[in-house]
Each structure stands twice: as structure tokens, then as C-alpha cells.
């Protein structure tokens, strides 16, 4: 399989890890923030793992905190943040390397409906602003309705709905 003209299936494990760190962001249902670190430090982690200079990683983390509306919460640890704030930190961390693709697995599944709506809107706005592709797995119909294309897994068959809501047919599984 190719991604941005690069054959990824032939990459060695170390190269594949580097590829993922540079090209993909991940958001999970549970934020997976490190409790001993601040919001800013949690967002910096992908840069530090990639051996980026701490001052550059910190600058990028601050930009992302501002973008997700948490500039004033940079020094707070996860247990000092609400569930929605924790998830926004997780979203910011996923964007650290400016990935072309973000994979999100039930990113609002553990949030109340009002907070989930705010995060839905934020993710959609970020995807548009950064011209990124987001693949979001969700049971939330409201979040799914924001997508340009929707795919359902029904009895082992992927069914796709194209832009404009028209049925585009089945996808081989």
C-alpha cells in the first residue's frame, strides 16, 4: 500500500514507526495523557520522542493549546482538567507533527453530549483548517453527520455514503 507515494508495507519496523510519527495522528476514546506531566508537556511528547529540541517542541505545544482553546491550561496536569479539556489536549497532541491523517477511535465516547458537540465542531474545524484527512470511528450519529463521507460496517460489509448523502454502494471487506 502507498501513502504519499511511499510504499509503506515494505518498511522495516523502525521505519514504519518513524513514518507513523511523521504522517499520522491518533485520538482515542480515553485521552491516554501521562498524569505526571502538564497539558503542555503531554502535547510536547511526540516532538521529544522524535528528538526535537525542547524549546521548539514547547513552542509547538503552546500553538496547539491555543488552537484548541486551552492556552490558559498549559500548566495543568490531567487530573486538574475536565474530561473535555483532557480530550482537547489529546487532539492537540495528535496534531503535533502536522500529520496528513488523523485516526480517531470514539473520540467523544466518554463525554457528555454538550461537551461532545463542542469537540465534534473543533475536530471538523481543525481538519478543514489544516487540510487533513480524519478517519473517525464512532457510534455517535451527530458526529458521523459532520463527515464528508460515511462508512458503516454492517454484517461484515462496509457500506459507503458519498458526499451529499447519496448511497455510493458497498466496499469489499
mmCIF file of C-alpha atoms in Angstrom:
data_model
loop_
_atom_site.group_PDB
_atom_site.id
_atom_site.type_symbol
_atom_site.label_atom_id
_atom_site.label_comp_id
_atom_site.label_asym_id
_atom_site.label_seq_id
_atom_site.Cartn_x
_atom_site.Cartn_y
_atom_site.Cartn_z
ATOM 1 C CA UNK A 1 0.000 0.000 0.000
ATOM 2 C CA UNK A 2 1.132 3.532 -0.768
ATOM 3 C CA UNK A 3 0.777 6.679 1.273
ATOM 4 C CA UNK A 4 2.016 9.919 -0.283
ATOM 5 C CA UNK A 5 3.863 7.903 -2.922
ATOM 6 C CA UNK A 6 5.714 5.876 -0.287
ATOM 7 C CA UNK A 7 5.393 2.104 -0.216
ATOM 8 C CA UNK A 8 4.630 1.516 3.460
ATOM 9 C CA UNK A 9 4.136 -2.246 3.568
ATOM 10 C CA UNK A 10 7.800 -2.820 2.778
ATOM 11 C CA UNK A 11 9.113 -0.578 5.572
ATOM 12 C CA UNK A 12 11.094 -2.128 8.408
ATOM 13 C CA UNK A 13 9.512 -1.797 11.840
ATOM 14 C CA UNK A 14 11.686 1.154 12.884
ATOM 15 C CA UNK A 15 10.963 2.955 9.600
ATOM 16 C CA UNK A 16 7.259 2.256 9.993
ATOM 17 C CA UNK A 17 7.279 3.777 13.478
ATOM 18 C CA UNK A 18 9.031 6.871 12.130
ATOM 19 C CA UNK A 19 6.545 7.022 9.257
ATOM 20 C CA UNK A 20 3.571 6.889 11.662
ATOM 21 C CA UNK A 21 5.069 9.539 13.926
ATOM 22 C CA UNK A 22 5.544 11.914 10.997
ATOM 23 C CA UNK A 23 2.383 11.288 8.999
ATOM 24 C CA UNK A 24 -0.363 10.124 11.352
ATOM 25 C CA UNK A 25 -2.056 11.403 14.472
ATOM 26 C CA UNK A 26 -4.130 9.297 16.845
ATOM 27 C CA UNK A 27 -7.003 10.189 19.179
ATOM 28 C CA UNK A 28 -8.551 7.518 21.371
ATOM 29 C CA UNK A 29 -11.770 7.333 23.394
ATOM 30 C CA UNK A 30 -9.753 7.753 26.558
ATOM 31 C CA UNK A 31 -7.166 10.501 26.335
ATOM 32 C CA UNK A 32 -4.150 8.428 27.459
ATOM 33 C CA UNK A 33 -2.426 11.511 28.861
ATOM 34 C CA UNK A 34 0.510 10.932 31.175
ATOM 35 C CA UNK A 35 -0.702 12.022 34.633
ATOM 36 C CA UNK A 36 2.665 13.269 35.870
ATOM 37 C CA UNK A 37 3.017 15.774 33.031
ATOM 38 C CA UNK A 38 1.228 19.046 32.322
ATOM 39 C CA UNK A 39 -1.043 19.582 29.323
ATOM 40 C CA UNK A 40 1.816 21.342 27.550
ATOM 41 C CA UNK A 41 4.279 18.551 28.304
ATOM 42 C CA UNK A 42 1.817 15.883 27.135
ATOM 43 C CA UNK A 43 1.456 17.687 23.813
ATOM 44 C CA UNK A 44 5.249 18.035 23.500
ATOM 45 C CA UNK A 45 5.834 14.273 23.815
ATOM 46 C CA UNK A 46 5.733 13.397 20.090
ATOM 47 C CA UNK A 47 8.363 16.052 19.442
ATOM 48 C CA UNK A 48 10.565 14.931 22.296
ATOM 49 C CA UNK A 49 10.302 11.300 21.195
ATOM 50 C CA UNK A 50 11.411 12.464 17.730
ATOM 51 C CA UNK A 51 14.399 14.177 19.415
ATOM 52 C CA UNK A 52 13.160 17.666 18.657
ATOM 53 C CA UNK A 53 14.728 20.460 20.701
ATOM 54 C CA UNK A 54 12.601 21.049 23.827
ATOM 55 C CA UNK A 55 12.175 24.770 23.129
ATOM 56 C CA UNK A 56 10.829 24.026 19.639
ATOM 57 C CA UNK A 57 8.512 21.314 20.981
ATOM 58 C CA UNK A 58 7.272 23.686 23.704
ATOM 59 C CA UNK A 59 6.545 26.421 21.151
ATOM 60 C CA UNK A 60 4.545 23.981 19.005
ATOM 61 C CA UNK A 61 2.654 22.715 22.071
ATOM 62 C CA UNK A 62 1.702 26.273 23.014
ATOM 63 C CA UNK A 63 0.438 26.940 19.470
ATOM 64 C CA UNK A 64 -1.711 23.828 19.644
ATOM 65 C CA UNK A 65 -3.015 24.634 23.111
ATOM 66 C CA UNK A 66 -4.168 27.996 21.815
ATOM 67 C CA UNK A 67 -5.747 26.379 18.784
ATOM 68 C CA UNK A 68 -7.852 24.018 20.914
ATOM 69 C CA UNK A 69 -8.808 26.806 23.315
ATOM 70 C CA UNK A 70 -6.638 25.763 26.246
ATOM 71 C CA UNK A 71 -3.807 28.314 26.273
ATOM 72 C CA UNK A 72 -4.634 29.158 29.884
ATOM 73 C CA UNK A 73 -4.483 25.485 30.968
ATOM 74 C CA UNK A 74 -0.926 24.716 29.781
ATOM 75 C CA UNK A 75 0.482 24.113 33.251
ATOM 76 C CA UNK A 76 -2.406 21.955 34.486
ATOM 77 C CA UNK A 77 -1.988 18.217 34.899
ATOM 78 C CA UNK A 78 -4.675 15.893 33.507
ATOM 79 C CA UNK A 79 -6.411 15.414 36.856
ATOM 80 C CA UNK A 80 -6.875 19.204 37.013
ATOM 81 C CA UNK A 81 -8.675 19.264 33.652
ATOM 82 C CA UNK A 82 -12.249 18.357 32.792
ATOM 83 C CA UNK A 83 -12.918 15.361 30.554
ATOM 84 C CA UNK A 84 -13.493 17.632 27.574
ATOM 85 C CA UNK A 85 -10.275 19.539 28.256
ATOM 86 C CA UNK A 86 -8.334 16.285 28.551
ATOM 87 C CA UNK A 87 -9.700 15.169 25.205
ATOM 88 C CA UNK A 88 -8.791 18.508 23.595
ATOM 89 C CA UNK A 89 -5.230 18.038 24.887
ATOM 90 C CA UNK A 90 -5.261 14.580 23.281
ATOM 91 C CA UNK A 91 -6.454 16.121 20.000
ATOM 92 C CA UNK A 92 -3.707 18.757 20.191
ATOM 93 C CA UNK A 93 -1.102 16.041 20.844
ATOM 94 C CA UNK A 94 -2.336 14.141 17.764
ATOM 95 C CA UNK A 95 -1.696 17.247 15.656
ATOM 96 C CA UNK A 96 1.832 17.874 16.914
ATOM 97 C CA UNK A 97 3.611 16.670 13.757
ATOM 98 C CA UNK A 98 1.021 18.272 11.442
ATOM 99 C CA UNK A 99 0.001 14.829 10.160
ATOM 100 C CA UNK A 100 -1.758 14.294 6.851
ATOM 101 C CA UNK A 101 -4.061 11.756 8.502
ATOM 102 C CA UNK A 102 -5.652 11.612 11.949
ATOM 103 C CA UNK A 103 -7.261 8.393 13.157
ATOM 104 C CA UNK A 104 -9.808 8.873 15.922
ATOM 105 C CA UNK A 105 -11.478 5.966 17.733
ATOM 106 C CA UNK A 106 -14.667 7.050 19.539
ATOM 107 C CA UNK A 107 -13.049 10.400 20.442
ATOM 108 C CA UNK A 108 -16.170 11.671 22.212
ATOM 109 C CA UNK A 109 -17.442 8.363 23.588
ATOM 110 C CA UNK A 110 -16.712 9.240 27.214
ATOM 111 C CA UNK A 111 -18.030 12.824 27.098
ATOM 112 C CA UNK A 112 -21.423 14.310 27.903
ATOM 113 C CA UNK A 113 -23.483 15.381 24.855
ATOM 114 C CA UNK A 114 -22.771 19.133 25.111
ATOM 115 C CA UNK A 115 -19.022 18.634 25.519
ATOM 116 C CA UNK A 116 -19.028 16.052 22.725
ATOM 117 C CA UNK A 117 -20.719 18.545 20.360
ATOM 118 C CA UNK A 118 -18.028 21.121 21.094
ATOM 119 C CA UNK A 119 -15.278 18.588 20.385
ATOM 120 C CA UNK A 120 -17.049 17.468 17.185
ATOM 121 C CA UNK A 121 -17.065 21.052 15.937
ATOM 122 C CA UNK A 122 -13.422 21.539 16.926
ATOM 123 C CA UNK A 123 -12.239 18.391 15.137
ATOM 124 C CA UNK A 124 -14.147 19.311 11.989
ATOM 125 C CA UNK A 125 -12.735 22.851 12.040
ATOM 126 C CA UNK A 126 -9.189 21.567 12.596
ATOM 127 C CA UNK A 127 -9.486 19.099 9.726
ATOM 128 C CA UNK A 128 -10.616 21.886 7.392
ATOM 129 C CA UNK A 129 -8.087 24.457 8.621
ATOM 130 C CA UNK A 130 -5.136 22.077 8.358
ATOM 131 C CA UNK A 131 -6.393 20.320 5.227
ATOM 132 C CA UNK A 132 -6.097 16.957 6.935
ATOM 133 C CA UNK A 133 -7.984 13.742 6.469
ATOM 134 C CA UNK A 134 -9.624 12.421 9.607
ATOM 135 C CA UNK A 135 -10.952 8.895 9.895
ATOM 136 C CA UNK A 136 -13.283 8.805 12.871
ATOM 137 C CA UNK A 137 -14.792 5.610 14.245
ATOM 138 C CA UNK A 138 -17.960 6.445 16.142
ATOM 139 C CA UNK A 139 -21.398 5.291 17.165
ATOM 140 C CA UNK A 140 -22.400 8.947 17.521
ATOM 141 C CA UNK A 141 -24.763 9.845 14.656
ATOM 142 C CA UNK A 142 -24.274 13.580 15.232
ATOM 143 C CA UNK A 143 -20.508 13.287 14.819
ATOM 144 C CA UNK A 144 -20.895 10.991 11.799
ATOM 145 C CA UNK A 145 -23.237 13.514 10.166
ATOM 146 C CA UNK A 146 -20.362 16.041 10.012
ATOM 147 C CA UNK A 147 -18.272 13.758 7.825
ATOM 148 C CA UNK A 148 -17.883 14.278 4.104
ATOM 149 C CA UNK A 149 -18.111 10.519 3.593
ATOM 150 C CA UNK A 150 -19.638 7.969 5.944
ATOM 151 C CA UNK A 151 -18.896 4.257 6.006
ATOM 152 C CA UNK A 152 -20.815 1.693 8.053
ATOM 153 C CA UNK A 153 -19.784 -1.832 8.883
ATOM 154 C CA UNK A 154 -22.951 -3.921 8.646
ATOM 155 C CA UNK A 155 -22.736 -7.708 8.928
ATOM 156 C CA UNK A 156 -19.122 -7.694 7.759
ATOM 157 C CA UNK A 157 -19.782 -5.493 4.736
ATOM 158 C CA UNK A 158 -18.638 -1.874 4.506
ATOM 159 C CA UNK A 159 -21.327 0.406 3.111
ATOM 160 C CA UNK A 160 -20.358 3.886 1.996
ATOM 161 C CA UNK A 161 -22.393 7.046 1.708
ATOM 162 C CA UNK A 162 -20.792 9.611 -0.550
ATOM 163 C CA UNK A 163 -20.769 13.405 -0.459
ATOM 164 C CA UNK A 164 -24.234 14.893 -0.444
ATOM 165 C CA UNK A 165 -25.710 11.899 1.369
ATOM 166 C CA UNK A 166 -26.216 9.681 -1.692
ATOM 167 C CA UNK A 167 -25.553 5.970 -1.305
ATOM 168 C CA UNK A 168 -22.346 5.122 -3.103
ATOM 169 C CA UNK A 169 -22.505 1.360 -2.698
ATOM 170 C CA UNK A 170 -20.671 -1.405 -0.929
ATOM 171 C CA UNK A 171 -16.953 -1.670 -0.322
ATOM 172 C CA UNK A 172 -15.299 -5.069 -0.372
ATOM 173 C CA UNK A 173 -14.285 -6.220 3.077
#
